[in-house]
PDB file of C-alpha atoms in Angstrom:
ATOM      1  CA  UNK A 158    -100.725 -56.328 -25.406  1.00 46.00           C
ATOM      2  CA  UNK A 159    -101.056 -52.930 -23.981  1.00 54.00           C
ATOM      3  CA  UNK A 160    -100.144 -50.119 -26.336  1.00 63.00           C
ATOM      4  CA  UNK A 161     -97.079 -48.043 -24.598  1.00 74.00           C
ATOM      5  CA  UNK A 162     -98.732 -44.374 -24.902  1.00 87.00           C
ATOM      6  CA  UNK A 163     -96.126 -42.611 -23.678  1.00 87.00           C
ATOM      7  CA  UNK A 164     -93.416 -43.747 -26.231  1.00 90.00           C
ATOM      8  CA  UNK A 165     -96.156 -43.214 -29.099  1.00 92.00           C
ATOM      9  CA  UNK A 166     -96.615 -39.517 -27.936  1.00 95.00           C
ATOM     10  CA  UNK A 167     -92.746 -39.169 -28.049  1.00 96.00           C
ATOM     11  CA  UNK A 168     -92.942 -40.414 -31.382  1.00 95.00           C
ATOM     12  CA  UNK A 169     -95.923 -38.134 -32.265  1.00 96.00           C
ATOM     13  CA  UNK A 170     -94.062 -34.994 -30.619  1.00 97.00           C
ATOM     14  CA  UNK A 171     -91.055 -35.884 -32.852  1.00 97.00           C
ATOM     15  CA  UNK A 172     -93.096 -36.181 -35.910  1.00 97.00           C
ATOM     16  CA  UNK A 173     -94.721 -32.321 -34.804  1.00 97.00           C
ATOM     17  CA  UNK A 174     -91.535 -30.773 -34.080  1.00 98.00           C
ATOM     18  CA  UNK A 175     -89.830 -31.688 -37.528  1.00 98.00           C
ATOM     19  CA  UNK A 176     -93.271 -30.145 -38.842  1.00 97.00           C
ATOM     20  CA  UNK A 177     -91.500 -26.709 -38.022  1.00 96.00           C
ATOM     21  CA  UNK A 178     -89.192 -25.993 -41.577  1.00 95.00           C
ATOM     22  CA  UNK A 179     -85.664 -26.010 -40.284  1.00 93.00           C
ATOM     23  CA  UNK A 180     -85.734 -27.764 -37.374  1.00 97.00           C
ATOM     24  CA  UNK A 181     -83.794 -31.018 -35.666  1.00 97.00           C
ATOM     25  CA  UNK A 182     -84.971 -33.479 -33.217  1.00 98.00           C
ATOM     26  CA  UNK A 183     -83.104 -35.924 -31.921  1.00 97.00           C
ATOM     27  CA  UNK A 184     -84.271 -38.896 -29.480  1.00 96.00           C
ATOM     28  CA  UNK A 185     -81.687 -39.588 -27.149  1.00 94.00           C
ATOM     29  CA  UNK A 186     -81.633 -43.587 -26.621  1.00 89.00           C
ATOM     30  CA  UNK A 187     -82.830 -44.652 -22.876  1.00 78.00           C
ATOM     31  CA  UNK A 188     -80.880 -45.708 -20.771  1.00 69.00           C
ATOM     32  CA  UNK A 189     -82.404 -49.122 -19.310  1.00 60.00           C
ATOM     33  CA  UNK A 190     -79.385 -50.340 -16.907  1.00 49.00           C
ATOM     34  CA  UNK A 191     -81.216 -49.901 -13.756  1.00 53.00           C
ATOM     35  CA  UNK A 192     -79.400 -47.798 -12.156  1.00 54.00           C
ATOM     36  CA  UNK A 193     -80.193 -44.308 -10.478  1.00 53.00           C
ATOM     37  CA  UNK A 194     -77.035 -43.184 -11.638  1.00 53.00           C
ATOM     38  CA  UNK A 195     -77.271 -43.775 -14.957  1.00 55.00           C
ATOM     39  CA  UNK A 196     -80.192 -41.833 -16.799  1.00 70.00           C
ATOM     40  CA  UNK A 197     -80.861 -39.560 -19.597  1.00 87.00           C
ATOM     41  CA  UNK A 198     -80.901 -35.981 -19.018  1.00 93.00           C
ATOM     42  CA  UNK A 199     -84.147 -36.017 -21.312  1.00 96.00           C
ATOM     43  CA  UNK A 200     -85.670 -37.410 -24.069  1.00 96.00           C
ATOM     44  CA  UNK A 201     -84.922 -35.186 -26.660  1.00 97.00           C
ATOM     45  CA  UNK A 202     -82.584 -32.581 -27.985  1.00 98.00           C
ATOM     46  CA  UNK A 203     -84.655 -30.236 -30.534  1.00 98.00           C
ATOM     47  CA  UNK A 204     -83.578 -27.238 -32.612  1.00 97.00           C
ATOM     48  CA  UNK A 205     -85.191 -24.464 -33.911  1.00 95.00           C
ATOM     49  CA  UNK A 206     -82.738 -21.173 -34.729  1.00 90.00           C
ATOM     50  CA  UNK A 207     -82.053 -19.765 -32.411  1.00 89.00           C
ATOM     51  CA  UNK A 208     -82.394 -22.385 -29.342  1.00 93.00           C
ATOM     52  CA  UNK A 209     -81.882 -25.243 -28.307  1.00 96.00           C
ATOM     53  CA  UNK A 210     -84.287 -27.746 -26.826  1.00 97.00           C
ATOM     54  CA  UNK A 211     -83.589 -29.945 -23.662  1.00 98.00           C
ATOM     55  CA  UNK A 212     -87.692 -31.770 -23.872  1.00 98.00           C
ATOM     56  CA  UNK A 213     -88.914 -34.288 -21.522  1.00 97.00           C
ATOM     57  CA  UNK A 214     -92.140 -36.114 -22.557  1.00 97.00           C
ATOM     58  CA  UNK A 215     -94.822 -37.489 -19.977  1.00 97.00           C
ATOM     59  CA  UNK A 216     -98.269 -38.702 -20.208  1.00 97.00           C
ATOM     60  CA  UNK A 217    -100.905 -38.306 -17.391  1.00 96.00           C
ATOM     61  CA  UNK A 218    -103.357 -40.753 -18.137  1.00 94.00           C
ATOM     62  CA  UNK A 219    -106.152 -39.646 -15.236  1.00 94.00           C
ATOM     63  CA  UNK A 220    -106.899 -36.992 -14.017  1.00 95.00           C
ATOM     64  CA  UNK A 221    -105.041 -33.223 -13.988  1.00 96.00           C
ATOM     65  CA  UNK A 222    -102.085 -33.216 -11.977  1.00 97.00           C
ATOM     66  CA  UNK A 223     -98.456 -34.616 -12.710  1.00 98.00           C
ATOM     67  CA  UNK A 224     -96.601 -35.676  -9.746  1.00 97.00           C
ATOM     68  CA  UNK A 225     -93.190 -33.971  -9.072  1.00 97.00           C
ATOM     69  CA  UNK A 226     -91.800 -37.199  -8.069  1.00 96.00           C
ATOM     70  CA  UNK A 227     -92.118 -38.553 -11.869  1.00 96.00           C
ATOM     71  CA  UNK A 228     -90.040 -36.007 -13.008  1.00 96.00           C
ATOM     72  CA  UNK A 229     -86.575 -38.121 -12.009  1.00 94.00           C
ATOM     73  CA  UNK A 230     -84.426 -35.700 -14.903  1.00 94.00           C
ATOM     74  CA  UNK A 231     -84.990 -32.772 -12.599  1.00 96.00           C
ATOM     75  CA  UNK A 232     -81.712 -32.713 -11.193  1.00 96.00           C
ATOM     76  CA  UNK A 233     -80.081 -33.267 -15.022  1.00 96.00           C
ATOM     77  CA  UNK A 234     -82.508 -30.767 -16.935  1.00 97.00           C
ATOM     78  CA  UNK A 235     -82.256 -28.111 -14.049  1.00 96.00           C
ATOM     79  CA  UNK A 236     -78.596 -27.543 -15.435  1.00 96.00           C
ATOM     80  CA  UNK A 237     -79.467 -26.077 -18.629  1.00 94.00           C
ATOM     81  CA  UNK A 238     -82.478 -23.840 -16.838  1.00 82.00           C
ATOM     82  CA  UNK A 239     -80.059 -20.898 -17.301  1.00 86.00           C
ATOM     83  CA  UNK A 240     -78.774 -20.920 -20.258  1.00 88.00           C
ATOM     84  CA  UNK A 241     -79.088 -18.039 -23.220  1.00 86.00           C
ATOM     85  CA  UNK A 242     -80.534 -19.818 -26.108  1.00 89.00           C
ATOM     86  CA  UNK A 243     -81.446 -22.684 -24.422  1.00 94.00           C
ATOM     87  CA  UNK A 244     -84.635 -24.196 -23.333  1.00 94.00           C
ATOM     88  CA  UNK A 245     -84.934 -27.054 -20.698  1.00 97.00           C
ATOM     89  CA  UNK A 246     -88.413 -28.639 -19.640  1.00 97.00           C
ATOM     90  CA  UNK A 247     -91.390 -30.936 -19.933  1.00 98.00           C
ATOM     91  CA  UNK A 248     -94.006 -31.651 -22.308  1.00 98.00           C
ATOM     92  CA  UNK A 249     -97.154 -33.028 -20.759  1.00 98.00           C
ATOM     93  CA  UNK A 250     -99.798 -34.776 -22.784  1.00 97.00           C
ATOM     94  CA  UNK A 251    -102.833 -34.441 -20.080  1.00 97.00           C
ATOM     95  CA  UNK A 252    -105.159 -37.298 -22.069  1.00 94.00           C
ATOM     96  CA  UNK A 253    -108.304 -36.767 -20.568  1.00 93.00           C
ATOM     97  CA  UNK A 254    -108.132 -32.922 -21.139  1.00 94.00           C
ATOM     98  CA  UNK A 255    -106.727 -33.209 -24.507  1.00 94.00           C
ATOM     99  CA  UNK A 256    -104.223 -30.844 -23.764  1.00 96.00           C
ATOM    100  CA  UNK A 257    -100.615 -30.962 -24.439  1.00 97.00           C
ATOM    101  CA  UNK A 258     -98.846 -28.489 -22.407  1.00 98.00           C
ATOM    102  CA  UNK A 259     -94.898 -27.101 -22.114  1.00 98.00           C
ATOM    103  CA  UNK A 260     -93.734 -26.196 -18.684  1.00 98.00           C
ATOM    104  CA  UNK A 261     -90.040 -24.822 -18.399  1.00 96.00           C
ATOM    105  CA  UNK A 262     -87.756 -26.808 -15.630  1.00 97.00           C
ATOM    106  CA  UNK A 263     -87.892 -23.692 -13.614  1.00 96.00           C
ATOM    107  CA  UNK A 264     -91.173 -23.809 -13.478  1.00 97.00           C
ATOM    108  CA  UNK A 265     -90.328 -27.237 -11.683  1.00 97.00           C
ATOM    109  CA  UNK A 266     -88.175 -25.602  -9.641  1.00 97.00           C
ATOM    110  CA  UNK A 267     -90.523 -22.730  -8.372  1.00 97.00           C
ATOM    111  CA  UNK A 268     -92.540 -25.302  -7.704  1.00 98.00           C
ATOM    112  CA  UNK A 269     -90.319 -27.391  -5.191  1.00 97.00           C
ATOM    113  CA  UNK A 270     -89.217 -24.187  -3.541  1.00 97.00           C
ATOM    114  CA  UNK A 271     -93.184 -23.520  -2.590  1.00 98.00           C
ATOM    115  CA  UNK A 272     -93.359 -27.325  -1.508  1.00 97.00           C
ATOM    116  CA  UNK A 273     -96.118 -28.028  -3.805  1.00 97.00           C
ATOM    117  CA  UNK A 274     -96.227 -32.248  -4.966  1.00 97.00           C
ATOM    118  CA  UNK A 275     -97.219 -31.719  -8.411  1.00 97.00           C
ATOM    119  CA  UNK A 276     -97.706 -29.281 -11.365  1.00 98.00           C
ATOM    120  CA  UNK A 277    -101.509 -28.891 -12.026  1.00 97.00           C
ATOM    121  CA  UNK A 278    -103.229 -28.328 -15.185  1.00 96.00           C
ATOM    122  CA  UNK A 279    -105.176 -25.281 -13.522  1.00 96.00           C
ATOM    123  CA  UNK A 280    -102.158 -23.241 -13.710  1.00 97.00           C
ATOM    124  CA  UNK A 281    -102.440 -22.317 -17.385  1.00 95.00           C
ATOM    125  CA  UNK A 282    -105.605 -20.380 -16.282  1.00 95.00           C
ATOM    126  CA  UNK A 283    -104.523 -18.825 -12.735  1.00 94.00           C
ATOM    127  CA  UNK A 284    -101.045 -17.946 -14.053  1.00 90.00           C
ATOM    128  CA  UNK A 285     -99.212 -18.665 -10.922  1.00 94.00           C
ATOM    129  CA  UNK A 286     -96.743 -20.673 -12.342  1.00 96.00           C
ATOM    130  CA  UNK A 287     -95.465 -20.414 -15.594  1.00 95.00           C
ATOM    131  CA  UNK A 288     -96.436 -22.642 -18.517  1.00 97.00           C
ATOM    132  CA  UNK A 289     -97.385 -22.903 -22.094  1.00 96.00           C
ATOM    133  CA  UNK A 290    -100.411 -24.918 -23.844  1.00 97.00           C
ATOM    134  CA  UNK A 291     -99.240 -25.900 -27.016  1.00 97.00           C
ATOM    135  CA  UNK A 292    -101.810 -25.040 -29.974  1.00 97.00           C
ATOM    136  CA  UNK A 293    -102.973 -28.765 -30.991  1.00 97.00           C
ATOM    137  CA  UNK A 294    -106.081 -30.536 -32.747  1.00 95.00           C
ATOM    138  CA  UNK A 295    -107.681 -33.386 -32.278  1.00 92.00           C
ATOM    139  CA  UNK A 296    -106.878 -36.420 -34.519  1.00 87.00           C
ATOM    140  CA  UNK A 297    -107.806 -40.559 -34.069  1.00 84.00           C
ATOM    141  CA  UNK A 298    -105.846 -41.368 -31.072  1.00 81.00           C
ATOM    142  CA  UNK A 299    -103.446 -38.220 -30.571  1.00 85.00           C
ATOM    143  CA  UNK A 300    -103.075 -34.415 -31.069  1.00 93.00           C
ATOM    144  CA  UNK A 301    -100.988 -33.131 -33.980  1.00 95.00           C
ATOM    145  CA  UNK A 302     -99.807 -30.019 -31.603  1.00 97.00           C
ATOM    146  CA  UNK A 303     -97.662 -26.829 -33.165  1.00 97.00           C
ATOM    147  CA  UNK A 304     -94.227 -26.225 -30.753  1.00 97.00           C
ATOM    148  CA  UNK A 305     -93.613 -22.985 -32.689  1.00 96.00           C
ATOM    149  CA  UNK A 306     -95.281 -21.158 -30.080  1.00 95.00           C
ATOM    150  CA  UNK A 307     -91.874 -22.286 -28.019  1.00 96.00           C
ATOM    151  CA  UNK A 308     -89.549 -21.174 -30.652  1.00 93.00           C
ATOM    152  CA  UNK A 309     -89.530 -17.034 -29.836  1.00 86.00           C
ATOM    153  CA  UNK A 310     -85.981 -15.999 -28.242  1.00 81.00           C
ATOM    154  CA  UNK A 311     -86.426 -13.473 -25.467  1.00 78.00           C
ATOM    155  CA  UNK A 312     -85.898  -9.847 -25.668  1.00 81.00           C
ATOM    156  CA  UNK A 313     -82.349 -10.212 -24.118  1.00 79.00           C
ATOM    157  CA  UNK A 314     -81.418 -13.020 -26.245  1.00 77.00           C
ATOM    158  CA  UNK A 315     -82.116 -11.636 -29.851  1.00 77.00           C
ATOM    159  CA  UNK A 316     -79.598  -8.398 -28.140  1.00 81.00           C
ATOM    160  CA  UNK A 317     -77.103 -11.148 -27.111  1.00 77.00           C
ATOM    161  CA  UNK A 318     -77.398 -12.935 -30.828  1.00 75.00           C
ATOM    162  CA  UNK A 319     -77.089  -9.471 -32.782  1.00 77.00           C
ATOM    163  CA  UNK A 320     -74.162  -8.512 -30.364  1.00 72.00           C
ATOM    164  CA  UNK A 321     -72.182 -11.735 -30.372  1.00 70.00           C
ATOM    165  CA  UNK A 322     -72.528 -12.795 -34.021  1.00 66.00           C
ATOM    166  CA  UNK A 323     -73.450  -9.235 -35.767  1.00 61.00           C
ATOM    167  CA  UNK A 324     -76.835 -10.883 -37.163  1.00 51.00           C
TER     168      UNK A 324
END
């Protein structure tokens, strides 16, 4: 039987996440009714004070490219893009790279407003698009990766927090 990697890397970014002390992750159940209409906005709803994580997880198998088209939460995640103190996006485990790699849903939506198909690994280097590679090592079959790098509010934010809640 053929192992399902993609669920054991969601299970492998859960286990990382709760690495981080004080922090939540919570899988949200899939929906499997088979209908367009009915889907998750993601896979996961992580915390880390201050924000809030809306976290897709995808595995690309071959090669260094993920397809746009795979990303069928767009239209869900792209919702929370906006949001102060709250992050919305993908995490892609690029297998033959070894590279695990954040990119924000606007990122995604850059992306489809330049008409480009898919969001290549390349782009961590050129910086034409933004995106994150998350710190990992290698281990047997996966990479134990540290999502702290994610967990900085912005400038704006932190001025927001101390304003609104006297911190």
């Amino acid at each position: 039987m053929a192992i399902n990697r993609g669920k054991a890397f969601e299970g492998q970014f859960k286990k990382d996440w709760l690495r981080m002390k004080d922090s939540s992750c919570d899988r949200l159940p899939d929906i499997m009714s088979g209908y367009k209409a009915m889907s998750g906005i993601c896979d996961f709803i992580a915390y880390k004070f201050p924000l809030i994580f809306y976290m897709e997880c995808k595995v690309i198998e071959k090669g260094n490219t993920f397809s746009l088209t795979r990303l069928s939460q767009y239209d869900k995640l792209i919702t929370k893009g906006n949001i102060p103190g709250v992050r919305s996006g993908v995490v892609l485990w690029f297998t033959e790279k070894e590279k695990v790699v954040y990119v924000p849903i606007n990122t995604f939506k850059k992306l489809k407003e330049d008409d480009a198909k898919s969001f290549n690994i390349k782009y961590l280097d050129t910086g034409e698009y933004t995106c994150i590679e998350i710190p990992s090592k290698k281990k047997v079959t996966f990479l134990e990766s540290d999502y702290s790098i994610l967990c900085k509010p912005t400038e704006e934010e932190v001025e927001m927090f101390e304003h609104e809640y006297r911190l």
